[in-house]
Coordinates of C-alpha atoms in Angstrom, one line a residue:
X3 CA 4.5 -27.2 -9.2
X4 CA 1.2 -25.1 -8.4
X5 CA 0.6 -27.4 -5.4
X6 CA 3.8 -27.4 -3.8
X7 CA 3.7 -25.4 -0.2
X8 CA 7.2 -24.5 0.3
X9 CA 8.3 -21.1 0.5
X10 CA 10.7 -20.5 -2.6
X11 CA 14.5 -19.3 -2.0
X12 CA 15.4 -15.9 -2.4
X13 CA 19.1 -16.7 -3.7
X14 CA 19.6 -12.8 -2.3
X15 CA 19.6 -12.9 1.0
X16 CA 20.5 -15.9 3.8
X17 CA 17.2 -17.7 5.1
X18 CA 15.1 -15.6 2.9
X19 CA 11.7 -16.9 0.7
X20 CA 9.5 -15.8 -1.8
X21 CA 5.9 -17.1 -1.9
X22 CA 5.2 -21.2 -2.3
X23 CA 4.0 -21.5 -5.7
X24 CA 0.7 -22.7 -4.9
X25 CA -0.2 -19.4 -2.6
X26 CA 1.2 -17.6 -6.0
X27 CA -1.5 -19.5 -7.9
X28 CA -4.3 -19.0 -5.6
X29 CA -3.7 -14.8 -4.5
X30 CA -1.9 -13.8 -7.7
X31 CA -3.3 -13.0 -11.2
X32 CA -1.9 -12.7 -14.9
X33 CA -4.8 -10.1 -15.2
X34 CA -6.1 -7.7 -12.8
X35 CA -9.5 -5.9 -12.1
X36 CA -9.6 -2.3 -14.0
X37 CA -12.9 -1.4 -14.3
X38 CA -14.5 2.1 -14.9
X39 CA -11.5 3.7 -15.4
X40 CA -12.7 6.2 -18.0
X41 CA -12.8 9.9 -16.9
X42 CA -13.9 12.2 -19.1
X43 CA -13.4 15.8 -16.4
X44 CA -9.4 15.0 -15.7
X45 CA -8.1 17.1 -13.1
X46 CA -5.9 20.2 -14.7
X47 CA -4.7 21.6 -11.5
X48 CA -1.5 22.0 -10.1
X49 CA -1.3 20.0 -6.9
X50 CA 0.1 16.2 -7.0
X51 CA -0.6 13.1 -4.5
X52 CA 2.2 11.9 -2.5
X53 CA 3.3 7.9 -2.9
X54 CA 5.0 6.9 0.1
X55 CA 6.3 3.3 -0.8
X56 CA 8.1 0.4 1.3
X57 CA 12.5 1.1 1.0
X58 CA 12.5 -2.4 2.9
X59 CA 12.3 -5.8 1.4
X60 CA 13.0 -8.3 4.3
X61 CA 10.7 -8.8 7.1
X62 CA 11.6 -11.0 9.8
X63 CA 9.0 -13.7 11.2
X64 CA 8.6 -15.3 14.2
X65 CA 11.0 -18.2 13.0
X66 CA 13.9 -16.5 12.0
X67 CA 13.2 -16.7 8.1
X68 CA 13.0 -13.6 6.3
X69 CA 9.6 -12.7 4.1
X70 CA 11.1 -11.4 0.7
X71 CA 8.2 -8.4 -0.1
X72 CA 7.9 -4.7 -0.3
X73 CA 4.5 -3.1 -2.0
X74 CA 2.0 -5.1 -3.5
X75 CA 2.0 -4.1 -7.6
X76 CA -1.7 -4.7 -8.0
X77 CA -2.5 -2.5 -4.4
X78 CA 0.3 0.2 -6.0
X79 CA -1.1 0.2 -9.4
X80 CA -4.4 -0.4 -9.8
X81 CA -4.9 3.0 -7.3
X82 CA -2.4 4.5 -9.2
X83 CA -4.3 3.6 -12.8
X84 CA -7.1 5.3 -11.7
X85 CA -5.5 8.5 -10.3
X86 CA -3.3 8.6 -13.6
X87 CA -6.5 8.6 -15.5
X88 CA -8.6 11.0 -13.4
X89 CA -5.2 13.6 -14.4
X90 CA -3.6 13.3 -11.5
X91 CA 0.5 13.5 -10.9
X92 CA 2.4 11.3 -8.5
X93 CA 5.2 12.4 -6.3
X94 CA 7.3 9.4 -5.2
X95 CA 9.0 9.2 -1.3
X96 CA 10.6 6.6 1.0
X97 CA 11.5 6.9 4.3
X98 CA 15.4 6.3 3.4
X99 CA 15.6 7.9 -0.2
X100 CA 16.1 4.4 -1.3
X101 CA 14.3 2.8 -4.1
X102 CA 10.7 1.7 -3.6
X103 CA 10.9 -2.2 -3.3
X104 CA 8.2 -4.6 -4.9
X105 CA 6.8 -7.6 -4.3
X106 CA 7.4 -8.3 -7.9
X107 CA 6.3 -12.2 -8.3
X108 CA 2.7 -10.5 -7.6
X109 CA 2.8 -8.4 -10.8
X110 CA 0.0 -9.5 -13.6
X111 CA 2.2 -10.5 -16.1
X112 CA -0.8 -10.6 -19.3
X113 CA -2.1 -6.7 -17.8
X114 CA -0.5 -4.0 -20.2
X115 CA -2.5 -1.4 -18.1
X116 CA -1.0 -2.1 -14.9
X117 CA 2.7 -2.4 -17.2
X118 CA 2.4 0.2 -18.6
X119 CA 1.8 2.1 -15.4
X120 CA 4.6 0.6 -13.9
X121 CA 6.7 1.6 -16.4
X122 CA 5.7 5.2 -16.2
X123 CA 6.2 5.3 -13.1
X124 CA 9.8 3.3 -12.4
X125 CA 12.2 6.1 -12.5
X126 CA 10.1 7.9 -9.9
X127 CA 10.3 4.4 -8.2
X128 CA 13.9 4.0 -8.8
X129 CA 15.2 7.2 -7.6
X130 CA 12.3 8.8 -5.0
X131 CA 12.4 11.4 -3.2
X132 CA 13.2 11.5 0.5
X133 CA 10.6 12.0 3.1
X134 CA 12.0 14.3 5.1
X135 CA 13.3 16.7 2.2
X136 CA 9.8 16.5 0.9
X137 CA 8.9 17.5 4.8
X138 CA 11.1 20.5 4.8
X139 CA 10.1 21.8 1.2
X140 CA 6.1 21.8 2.0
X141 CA 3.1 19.6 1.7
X142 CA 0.9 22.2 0.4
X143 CA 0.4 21.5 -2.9
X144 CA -0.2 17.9 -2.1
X145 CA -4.1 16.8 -2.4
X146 CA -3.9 13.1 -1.0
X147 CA -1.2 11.2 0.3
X148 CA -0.9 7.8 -1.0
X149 CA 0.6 4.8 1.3
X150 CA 0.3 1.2 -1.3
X151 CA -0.1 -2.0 0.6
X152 CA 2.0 -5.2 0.8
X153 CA 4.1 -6.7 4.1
X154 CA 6.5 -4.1 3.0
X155 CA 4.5 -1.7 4.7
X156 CA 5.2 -3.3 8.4
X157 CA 8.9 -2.0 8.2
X158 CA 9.7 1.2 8.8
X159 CA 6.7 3.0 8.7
X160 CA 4.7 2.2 11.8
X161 CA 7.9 4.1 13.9
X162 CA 8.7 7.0 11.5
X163 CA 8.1 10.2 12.5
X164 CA 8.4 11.6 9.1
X165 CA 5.3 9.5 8.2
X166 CA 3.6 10.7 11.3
X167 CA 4.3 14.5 10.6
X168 CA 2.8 13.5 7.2
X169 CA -0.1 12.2 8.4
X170 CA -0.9 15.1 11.3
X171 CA -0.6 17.1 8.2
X172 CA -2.9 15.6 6.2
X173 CA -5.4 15.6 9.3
X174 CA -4.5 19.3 10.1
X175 CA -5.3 20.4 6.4
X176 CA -8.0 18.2 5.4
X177 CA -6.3 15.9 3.0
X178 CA -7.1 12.6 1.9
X179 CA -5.0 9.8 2.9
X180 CA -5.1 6.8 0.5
X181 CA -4.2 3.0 1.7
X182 CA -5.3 -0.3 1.9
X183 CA -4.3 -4.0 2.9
X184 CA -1.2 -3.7 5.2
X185 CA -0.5 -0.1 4.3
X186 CA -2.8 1.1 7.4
X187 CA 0.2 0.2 9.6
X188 CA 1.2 3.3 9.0
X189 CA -1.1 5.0 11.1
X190 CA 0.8 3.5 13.7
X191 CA 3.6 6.1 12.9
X192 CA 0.8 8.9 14.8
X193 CA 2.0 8.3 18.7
X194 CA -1.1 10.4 19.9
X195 CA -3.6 7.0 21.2
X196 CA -6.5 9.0 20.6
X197 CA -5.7 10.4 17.3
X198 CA -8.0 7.9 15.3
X199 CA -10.3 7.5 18.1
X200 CA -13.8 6.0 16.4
X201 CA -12.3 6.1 12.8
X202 CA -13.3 3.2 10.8
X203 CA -11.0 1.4 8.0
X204 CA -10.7 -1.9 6.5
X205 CA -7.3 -3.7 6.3
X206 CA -5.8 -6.8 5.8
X207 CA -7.0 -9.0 9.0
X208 CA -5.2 -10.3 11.6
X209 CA -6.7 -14.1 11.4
X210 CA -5.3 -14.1 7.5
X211 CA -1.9 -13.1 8.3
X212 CA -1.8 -15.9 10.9
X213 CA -3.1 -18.7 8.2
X214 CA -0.8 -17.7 5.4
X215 CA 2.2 -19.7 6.5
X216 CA 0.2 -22.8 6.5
X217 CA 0.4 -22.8 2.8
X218 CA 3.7 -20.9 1.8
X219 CA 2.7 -17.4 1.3
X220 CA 4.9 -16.3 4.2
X221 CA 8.3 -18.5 5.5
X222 CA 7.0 -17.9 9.5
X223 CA 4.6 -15.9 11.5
X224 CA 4.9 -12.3 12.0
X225 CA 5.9 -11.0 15.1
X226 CA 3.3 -9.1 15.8
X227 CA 0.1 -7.8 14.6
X228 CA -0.7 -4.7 13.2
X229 CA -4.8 -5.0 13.4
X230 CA -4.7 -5.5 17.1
X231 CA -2.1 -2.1 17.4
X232 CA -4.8 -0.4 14.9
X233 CA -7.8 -1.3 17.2
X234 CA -5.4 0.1 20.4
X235 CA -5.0 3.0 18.5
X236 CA -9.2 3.7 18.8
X237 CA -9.5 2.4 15.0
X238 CA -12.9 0.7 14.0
X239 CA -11.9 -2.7 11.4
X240 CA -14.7 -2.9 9.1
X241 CA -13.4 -6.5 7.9
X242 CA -13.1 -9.7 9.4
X243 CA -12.5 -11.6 5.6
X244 CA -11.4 -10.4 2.1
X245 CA -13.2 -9.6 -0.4
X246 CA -12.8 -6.0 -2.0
X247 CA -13.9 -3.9 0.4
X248 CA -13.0 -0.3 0.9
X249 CA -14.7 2.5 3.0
X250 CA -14.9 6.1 3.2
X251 CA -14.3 7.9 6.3
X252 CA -13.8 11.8 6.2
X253 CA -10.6 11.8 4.1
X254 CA -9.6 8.1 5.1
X255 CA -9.8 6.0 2.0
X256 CA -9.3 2.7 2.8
X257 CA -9.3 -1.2 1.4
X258 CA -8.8 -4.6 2.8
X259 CA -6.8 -6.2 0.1
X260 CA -5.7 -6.6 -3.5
X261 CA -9.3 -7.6 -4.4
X262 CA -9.8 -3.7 -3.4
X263 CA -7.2 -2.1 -5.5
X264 CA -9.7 -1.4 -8.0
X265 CA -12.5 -0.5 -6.2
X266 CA -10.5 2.2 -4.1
X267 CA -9.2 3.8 -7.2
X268 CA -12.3 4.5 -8.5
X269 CA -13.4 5.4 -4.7
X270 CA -9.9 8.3 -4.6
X271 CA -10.2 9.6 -8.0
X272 CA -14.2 10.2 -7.8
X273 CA -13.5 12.0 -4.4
X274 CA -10.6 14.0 -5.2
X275 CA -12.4 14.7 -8.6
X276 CA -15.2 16.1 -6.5
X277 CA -13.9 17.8 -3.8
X278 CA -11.1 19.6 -6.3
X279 CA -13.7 20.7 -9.1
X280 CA -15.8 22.4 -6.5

């Protein structure tokens, strides 16, 4: 069945599909990429990073079939592995309050790591916090906020203004913000045009998005694309393909696709290691 194209059923919702099983066997992996992970100088402060997940699973595309995702497990994890090693605590938000939805065919079924994490984690994931409340009780003791990839990412959080106060905060105080793959959408949320004027990121291209449905991965097109709004925005894309990239800008951490959940992991936790041990 790995070279059959359709999009597979999601028996949970009308005219809504999971990947085809062959894009599942050519972008997903039993194991996944944890490398230099050892940090022997764990942060012992007091001051946490800030998950914002997806609290939408169904994405519309250009067809009228829904996209069954949420957040990528490998782009939530494997930054979150790293993190969790270099001693660092997670606060967990949606927009809504509602659980944190996964794209949960992608998780690496033979990687006990990333399990494990997962595990940890799932209550926090299960019952987060809402954004706003975590708005009105303070950001301050926040050192990075955290926004996982995966289409989930497209709803909801390009338009919230809770996610744009977030982010003006970050920016205002000098905090890292953490995201790759789709999760830059989110810097959409930030209405100012000239906010990110000259910043450079990589994300999940455009041209991708626009092959996947030829093989499954999506049911449709999407509707729009979130590259071309990031470029309006004054944003420089550093990537034009995949292949593990991330980049450092300031406090932007950033990374084109699962291939770079590793890689920005050890990119956060080396940064926020240095910058809060100084």
């Amino acid at each position: 069945m790995s070279d059959d194209k359709t999009p597979q059923p999601d028996p949970a919702e009308e005219n809504a599909f999971f990947p085809s099983a062959y894009s599942l066997s050519q972008f997903t992996s039993p194991k996944s990429d944890l490398s230099g992970t050892d940090y022997p100088k764990p942060y012992e402060g007091n001051k946490k990073i800030l998950m914002i997940g997806a609290d939408e699973r169904y994405l519309l595309t250009d067809n009228g079939r829904f996209f069954s995702t949420g957040n990528h497990p490998v782009e939530t994890l494997a930054p979150m592995f790293h993190l969790d090693r270099a001693g660092f605590d997670f606060d967990v938000a949606t927009i809504s309050g509602n659980p944190v939805k996964f794209e949960f065919w992608a998780m690496p079924s033979e990687d006990e790591d990333i399990k494990g994490l997962f595990a940890k984690y799932h209550p926090r994931f299960k019952q987060p916090l809402k954004l706003s409340n975590v708005i009105a009780e303070g950001l301050q003791h926040y050192a990075a906020i955290f926004i996982p990839g995966g289409h989930g990412a497209l709803i909801g959080l390009p338009e919230s203004e809770d996610v744009s106060a977030v982010l003006k905060w970050a920016a205002a105080e000098d905090r890292f913000v953490i995201t790759l793959c789709h999760g830059p959408a989110a810097f959409l949320a930030v209405e100012d045009d000239d906010f990110y004027s000259g910043r450079k990121i990589c994300a999940f291209p455009d041209s991708l998005d626009a092959q996947t449905p030829d093989i499954g991965y999506m049911p449709g097109h999407l509707t729009w694309k979130f590259g071309e709004e990031l470029k309006a925005k004054g944003f420089e894309l550093m990537n034009d393909d995949i292949t593990g990239a991330v980049h450092q800008d300031g406090k932007l951490l950033t990374g084109d696709s699962p291939l770079a959940g590793n890689a920005l992991g050890q990119l956060a936790a080396k940064a926020l290691l240095d910058e809060l041990s100084s």
